[in-house]
Coordinates of C-alpha atoms in Angstrom, one line a residue:
M1 CA -14.7 19.4 0.9
S2 CA -13.8 15.7 0.5
A3 CA -13.5 13.8 3.8
N4 CA -10.1 12.7 2.5
A5 CA -8.9 16.1 1.2
E6 CA -5.9 15.9 3.5
Q7 CA -4.9 12.5 2.2
S8 CA -5.4 13.8 -1.4
T9 CA -2.9 16.6 -0.7
F10 CA -0.5 14.3 1.0
W11 CA -0.4 11.7 -1.8
Q12 CA -0.2 14.4 -4.5
E13 CA 2.9 15.8 -2.7
L14 CA 4.4 12.4 -2.2
A15 CA 3.7 11.2 -5.7
P16 CA 7.1 12.1 -7.3
D17 CA 9.0 10.3 -4.5
W18 CA 6.6 7.4 -4.6
I19 CA 7.1 7.0 -8.3
A20 CA 10.8 7.2 -8.0
A21 CA 10.7 4.5 -5.3
T22 CA 8.6 2.1 -7.3
E23 CA 11.3 -0.5 -7.8
H24 CA 12.0 -0.9 -4.1
S25 CA 8.4 -0.5 -3.0
D26 CA 7.6 -3.5 -5.3
I27 CA 10.3 -5.6 -3.7
V28 CA 8.6 -5.1 -0.3
A29 CA 4.9 -5.1 -1.4
A30 CA 4.7 -7.4 -4.4
P31 CA 4.7 -10.8 -2.7
F32 CA 1.7 -9.7 -0.5
G33 CA -0.1 -8.2 -3.5
V34 CA 0.2 -11.3 -5.5
A35 CA -1.0 -13.4 -2.6
A36 CA -4.0 -11.1 -2.1
M37 CA -4.8 -11.2 -5.8
G38 CA -4.9 -15.0 -5.7
L39 CA -7.7 -14.8 -3.1
L40 CA -10.0 -13.3 -5.8
E41 CA -9.8 -16.4 -7.9
L42 CA -10.4 -14.3 -11.0
T43 CA -11.6 -15.8 -14.3
A44 CA -12.0 -14.4 -17.8
G45 CA -14.9 -12.0 -18.2
Q46 CA -15.0 -10.6 -14.8
T47 CA -14.9 -6.9 -13.9
V48 CA -12.6 -5.8 -11.1
V49 CA -11.7 -2.5 -9.4
D50 CA -8.2 -1.8 -8.0
I51 CA -8.5 0.6 -4.9
G52 CA -5.5 2.9 -4.5
C53 CA -3.9 1.6 -7.7
G54 CA -0.9 3.9 -7.5
T55 CA 1.2 3.6 -10.6
G56 CA -1.0 0.9 -12.0
S57 CA 1.1 -2.3 -12.1
T58 CA -1.5 -4.2 -10.1
T59 CA -4.4 -3.0 -12.2
L60 CA -2.6 -4.1 -15.4
E61 CA -2.1 -7.6 -13.8
L62 CA -5.7 -7.7 -12.8
A63 CA -6.7 -6.9 -16.4
R64 CA -4.6 -9.7 -17.7
R65 CA -6.2 -12.2 -15.3
V66 CA -9.7 -11.3 -16.5
A67 CA -9.0 -11.3 -20.2
P68 CA -10.6 -12.0 -22.5
G69 CA -13.9 -10.4 -22.0
G70 CA -13.2 -8.8 -18.7
S71 CA -11.9 -5.4 -17.6
A72 CA -10.0 -3.7 -14.7
V73 CA -10.4 -0.2 -13.4
G74 CA -7.7 1.4 -11.3
V75 CA -8.8 4.3 -9.0
D76 CA -6.5 6.5 -6.9
I77 CA -6.9 9.8 -5.1
S78 CA -3.7 11.2 -6.6
P79 CA -3.9 12.7 -10.1
A80 CA -0.1 12.3 -10.5
L81 CA -0.2 8.6 -9.7
V82 CA -3.1 8.1 -12.1
A83 CA -1.2 9.9 -14.8
A84 CA 1.8 7.5 -14.2
A85 CA -0.5 4.5 -14.3
E86 CA -1.9 5.7 -17.7
D87 CA 1.6 6.2 -19.0
Q88 CA 2.4 2.6 -18.0
E89 CA -0.7 1.3 -19.7
R90 CA 0.2 3.1 -22.9
T91 CA 3.6 1.5 -22.8
Q92 CA 2.3 -2.0 -22.2
A93 CA -0.9 -1.7 -24.3
V94 CA -2.9 -4.1 -22.1
G95 CA -6.2 -2.8 -23.6
N96 CA -8.9 -3.9 -21.2
V97 CA -8.0 -1.4 -18.4
S98 CA -8.8 2.1 -17.5
F99 CA -7.8 4.5 -14.7
R100 CA -9.8 7.1 -12.7
I101 CA -9.0 9.8 -10.2
A102 CA -11.4 9.0 -7.4
D103 CA -11.8 8.9 -3.6
A104 CA -13.1 5.4 -2.9
Q105 CA -14.7 6.5 0.3
E106 CA -17.0 9.1 -1.4
D107 CA -17.0 8.9 -5.1
A108 CA -20.0 7.1 -6.7
F109 CA -19.5 3.8 -8.4
A110 CA -22.4 2.3 -10.3
P111 CA -24.1 -0.2 -8.0
G112 CA -23.1 -3.7 -8.8
D113 CA -20.5 -2.5 -11.4
F114 CA -17.8 -4.9 -10.4
S115 CA -17.6 -8.6 -9.6
A116 CA -14.4 -8.1 -7.5
A117 CA -12.5 -5.4 -5.7
Y118 CA -8.8 -5.5 -4.8
S119 CA -6.2 -3.4 -3.1
R120 CA -2.5 -3.8 -2.4
F121 CA -1.9 -1.6 0.6
G122 CA -4.3 1.1 -0.6
V123 CA -7.1 0.9 2.0
M124 CA -5.4 2.1 5.1
F125 CA -5.8 5.8 4.4
F126 CA -9.5 6.5 4.7
A127 CA -10.9 9.1 7.1
D128 CA -13.9 6.8 7.7
P129 CA -12.9 3.2 6.9
S130 CA -16.5 1.8 7.5
A131 CA -17.9 4.4 5.1
A132 CA -15.3 3.7 2.5
F133 CA -15.7 -0.1 2.6
A134 CA -19.5 0.3 2.5
N135 CA -19.1 2.4 -0.7
I136 CA -16.8 -0.3 -2.2
R137 CA -19.4 -3.0 -1.2
R138 CA -22.2 -1.1 -3.0
A139 CA -20.1 -1.2 -6.2
L140 CA -19.9 -5.1 -6.0
R141 CA -22.4 -7.5 -7.4
A142 CA -24.2 -9.8 -5.0
D143 CA -21.7 -12.3 -3.7
G144 CA -18.8 -10.2 -5.2
V145 CA -15.4 -10.7 -3.6
L146 CA -13.1 -8.2 -1.9
A147 CA -9.5 -9.0 -1.3
F148 CA -6.7 -6.8 0.0
S149 CA -3.4 -6.6 1.8
C150 CA -2.7 -4.2 4.7
W151 CA 0.3 -3.9 7.0
Q152 CA 0.6 -5.5 10.4
S153 CA 2.1 -3.4 13.1
I154 CA 5.5 -1.7 12.6
F155 CA 7.1 -4.3 14.9
E156 CA 6.4 -7.0 12.3
N157 CA 7.9 -4.7 9.6
E158 CA 11.6 -4.2 10.2
W159 CA 11.9 -2.6 6.8
M160 CA 10.2 0.4 8.3
F161 CA 11.1 -0.2 12.0
V162 CA 14.9 -0.4 11.6
P163 CA 15.2 2.9 9.7
G164 CA 12.7 4.6 12.0
S165 CA 14.7 3.4 15.1
A166 CA 17.9 4.8 13.5
V167 CA 16.2 8.2 13.5
V168 CA 15.7 7.9 17.3
T169 CA 19.4 7.5 17.9
V170 CA 20.0 10.9 16.3
T171 CA 17.0 12.9 17.4
G172 CA 16.0 11.1 20.6
A173 CA 12.4 10.9 19.4
L174 CA 10.3 8.8 17.0
P175 CA 9.6 10.3 13.6
P176 CA 6.1 11.8 13.3
M177 CA 3.5 9.1 12.6
P178 CA -0.3 9.0 12.4
G179 CA -2.2 8.0 15.5
P180 CA -3.9 4.6 15.8
D181 CA -7.3 6.1 14.8
E182 CA -5.9 8.2 11.9
P183 CA -5.3 7.3 8.2
G184 CA -1.8 5.8 7.9
P185 CA 0.1 2.6 7.0
F186 CA -0.8 0.8 10.2
S187 CA -4.4 1.9 10.7
L188 CA -5.6 -1.6 9.9
A189 CA -2.9 -3.5 11.8
D190 CA -5.4 -4.9 14.3
A191 CA -7.2 -7.9 12.8
D192 CA -10.2 -7.5 15.1
L193 CA -10.6 -3.9 13.8
I194 CA -10.5 -5.1 10.2
R195 CA -13.2 -7.6 10.9
A196 CA -15.4 -5.0 12.7
V197 CA -15.0 -2.4 10.0
L198 CA -15.8 -4.8 7.2
T199 CA -18.8 -6.2 9.1
D200 CA -20.0 -2.7 9.8
A201 CA -19.7 -2.0 6.1
G202 CA -22.0 -4.9 5.2
F203 CA -19.4 -7.5 4.2
R204 CA -19.7 -11.2 5.3
S205 CA -17.5 -14.3 5.4
V206 CA -14.6 -12.2 6.4
E207 CA -11.3 -14.1 6.4
I208 CA -8.0 -12.6 7.7
E209 CA -4.7 -14.4 7.5
P210 CA -1.4 -13.0 8.8
H211 CA 1.4 -13.4 6.2
S212 CA 5.1 -12.7 6.4
H213 CA 7.7 -12.4 3.7
P214 CA 11.3 -11.3 4.3
V215 CA 12.8 -8.3 2.5
E216 CA 16.1 -9.4 1.1
L217 CA 18.5 -7.0 -0.7
P218 CA 22.1 -7.5 -1.7
E219 CA 24.8 -5.3 0.0
T220 CA 25.1 -3.4 -3.3
K221 CA 21.6 -2.1 -2.8
I222 CA 22.2 -0.5 0.6
E223 CA 22.8 2.9 -0.8
S224 CA 19.6 2.8 -2.9
L225 CA 17.7 1.6 0.1
V226 CA 19.0 4.5 2.2
A227 CA 17.8 6.8 -0.6
L228 CA 14.4 5.1 -0.5
T229 CA 14.0 5.6 3.2
Q230 CA 14.5 9.4 2.6
R231 CA 11.6 9.4 0.0
V232 CA 8.9 7.4 1.9
G233 CA 8.1 6.4 5.4
P234 CA 9.2 7.6 8.9
V235 CA 12.7 8.8 7.8
R236 CA 11.1 11.1 5.2
E237 CA 8.8 12.6 7.9
A238 CA 11.8 13.2 10.2
L239 CA 13.8 14.9 7.4
R240 CA 11.0 17.3 6.7
T241 CA 11.9 19.4 9.7
A242 CA 15.6 18.5 10.1
D243 CA 18.5 20.9 9.5
A244 CA 21.3 19.9 7.2
D245 CA 23.6 18.6 10.0
T246 CA 20.7 16.5 11.5
A247 CA 19.7 15.2 8.1
A248 CA 23.3 14.0 7.4
R249 CA 23.5 12.3 10.8
I250 CA 20.1 10.6 10.2
E251 CA 21.3 9.4 6.8
A252 CA 24.5 7.9 8.4
A253 CA 22.5 6.3 11.2
V254 CA 20.1 4.6 8.7
R255 CA 23.1 3.4 6.6
D256 CA 24.8 2.0 9.8
A257 CA 21.6 0.3 10.9
L258 CA 21.2 -1.5 7.5
V259 CA 24.8 -2.5 7.4
A260 CA 24.4 -4.0 10.8
R261 CA 21.7 -6.3 9.4
L262 CA 24.0 -7.7 6.7
D263 CA 24.1 -11.5 6.7
G264 CA 26.2 -13.2 4.1
G265 CA 26.2 -10.2 1.9
T266 CA 22.4 -9.7 2.1
V267 CA 20.3 -7.3 4.2
R268 CA 17.4 -9.2 5.7
L269 CA 14.4 -7.4 7.2
S270 CA 11.0 -8.7 8.2
A271 CA 7.8 -7.7 6.5
G272 CA 4.3 -8.7 7.7
A273 CA 0.8 -8.0 6.4
H274 CA -2.8 -9.2 6.7
L275 CA -4.3 -10.9 3.7
V276 CA -8.1 -10.2 3.8
R277 CA -11.0 -11.7 1.8
A278 CA -14.7 -11.0 2.3
R279 CA -17.9 -11.2 0.3
A280 CA -20.5 -8.6 -0.5

């Protein structure tokens, strides 16, 4: 059995909601992903792998940046997300891109197959991060570059903290969340841990930069944001075991919490991530 079988099941179950939430997820994640991609300093002719590619938008952008002559491969543990990525590629007809169902911790890549590796919030879900990053490093050529974004703590991310806190006002308890040593969105929130994991995996010249970017949505998007919180994140976890009355009160509490953050017709919430670069 794969070391990440539990994550494979989780992401396959989450995939329909994740795909439906793509627009809002991109609003939160895209600025960090673009910044991390810039750290690769890609040029035409390079080969790059996108770890945890999701629905493929980042892989397609990587492919554009290494054209002509280069290529991008997107890998994800969820067959449903890879299928969505392949659909997106067919629509955009980028050409120099492919997608693969793979567990980046265990599945074999050809040694030295890539000149760069990238991830936008896709590297926090490994059962053994050191083993996963070592596997990714082996896939890189000598002096190849790794760059990724990963979330800082939940306290630097009001876009998750505010809805999660609203749940507490209804249930009296925090929604179920992974422990600090378990795969989850905040498993690499500690910069010292990131450095230790990458060094243990054989990477060098590790650079870690905290980066913040506010999430700003117009008042007209509050209802769709409430719907998003029910699809992904701590509110979704709380709703999994809630009865109908509790679910309705959670939804109302999340809506009230977001309305309370209105400022001049705009909801403003913090988002914070680490931007990481290292060399093989």
